Amino acid sequence: MFARSLVLAAGCLALAIGCAEPPLDETQETINNLVEAGFPSNDIMVVDGKVYVGRDAEVSLAASQELLKLGHAPKEQYRTTNLINTSLTKICINGSTFTGNFSTALDLAIQNYDELPLTFSMARTPSTGCSFTINAVIQPGVVGGSAGFPSGGLPYSTINIGGGLSSYSVDVIEHVITHELGHTIGFRHSDYYNRSISCGSGGDEGQAGVGAILIAGTPSTATVGGSLMNSCFRTNETGEFAASDLSALRTLYTPVQPSWTWCSKCQGLFYGGNPSSRCPAGGTHVNTGSYNYHLAYNIAPTAGWQGGWRWCNKCQGLFYGGNPSSVCPSGGNHDGSGSHDYHLHHSVGDSTDLQGNWRYCNKCQGMFYNGAGSVCPSGGAHFASASTSYNYSMIFR
């Protein structure tokens, strides 16, 4: 996300590539690895001895070597092959030199990630329990920013934020910082295949082997303003994630359990990974025509997500364990022993990977799709009112 400062960098690159006589150094080896991995040579730039692709994504020698070890993937919101390890539970950002609007924007950018149910939390230093620390640096004379991709399961260690952004709003600076943090955890530009979509000019940054992988549940095409990870920013950016960005983060970094399905007989949600189930409409549940739903589990309390949901080991259904009375189609109460603590997204409706219109039944405590023909184990149809149930949205793939 550099601006005009990279015009000179392109010239430096031409000199570096043209000089074949000197011994191969780390910078040149990184460039050679990227070219071999599939990046167009005209989109690889060197600034102050650091190698960049896509104008703002710094690539270390180790990261370029990892790309060469892997095969090719089909070209198709995009990620690098290298992601961060789920063992990292807290990523801290050192922004000790950030003041004024830059400091405010850094706090807001960190909040963008920390308010989501991800495998990691994010905080500004000083903070305790940091699994990894990213240094945030002000880069004088630059309008934009730069960062690198993960390597060895760790985020890239530095984000550079242009000092020239001082003439822009806090929202724009927040946008740039959030964008560069996205690179450090493995996000590529959403319009990497045609930079002119957000920049007005420019071409394909290159597939880079498996370095541009379409993230499930996100669009394969980019639009202006459609993603915070677009190559170039506008002066009216809000600094907030777009729907496709949130889908991408959920896919990569929200711990979920797949194989939850909708029953076409009772409209209930049940776990399809076990062979035995019990449907209140009689017999076993039937999942014909169902999506494969993914439920988030064992995450920290997060705004917009409700925990306390449990799997019943008697009927395989999902029920709310926060109330004392429930009714199971197998008889008696639901039994949540051995269950994860599931968290359900609510009050957001439909999205690229979310299906809304799911409800809590205050008769049986179960979860059901609010369509026609529901059957409740307590008798009659499931019942939900606006005062007793959120509009829940299920992640599906």
XYZ file of C-alpha atoms in Angstrom, residues 60-67 69-70 80-88 131-132 149-157 184 253:
32
model
C 11.757 -12.376 4.019
C 14.203 -14.913 2.625
C 12.690 -17.627 4.842
C 9.176 -16.867 3.605
C 10.297 -16.961 -0.040
C 11.970 -20.320 0.572
C 8.766 -21.720 2.096
C 6.884 -20.793 -1.059
C 8.789 -25.975 -1.065
C 5.099 -26.144 -1.945
C -0.786 -16.847 1.451
C 0.195 -20.454 2.033
C 1.912 -19.455 5.249
C -0.480 -18.779 8.125
C 0.133 -18.251 11.824
C 0.069 -21.165 14.226
C -2.983 -21.640 16.421
C -0.637 -21.988 19.415
C -0.252 -18.205 19.345
C 2.877 -14.961 22.354
C 4.448 -12.719 19.711
C 3.823 -12.421 5.289
C 3.964 -15.086 8.039
C 6.849 -17.501 8.201
C 7.393 -20.566 10.375
C 3.938 -20.219 11.892
C 4.680 -16.714 13.185
C 3.343 -13.353 11.997
C 5.648 -10.976 10.189
C 7.466 -8.947 12.836
C 1.290 -10.200 8.833
C -8.881 -18.105 12.519
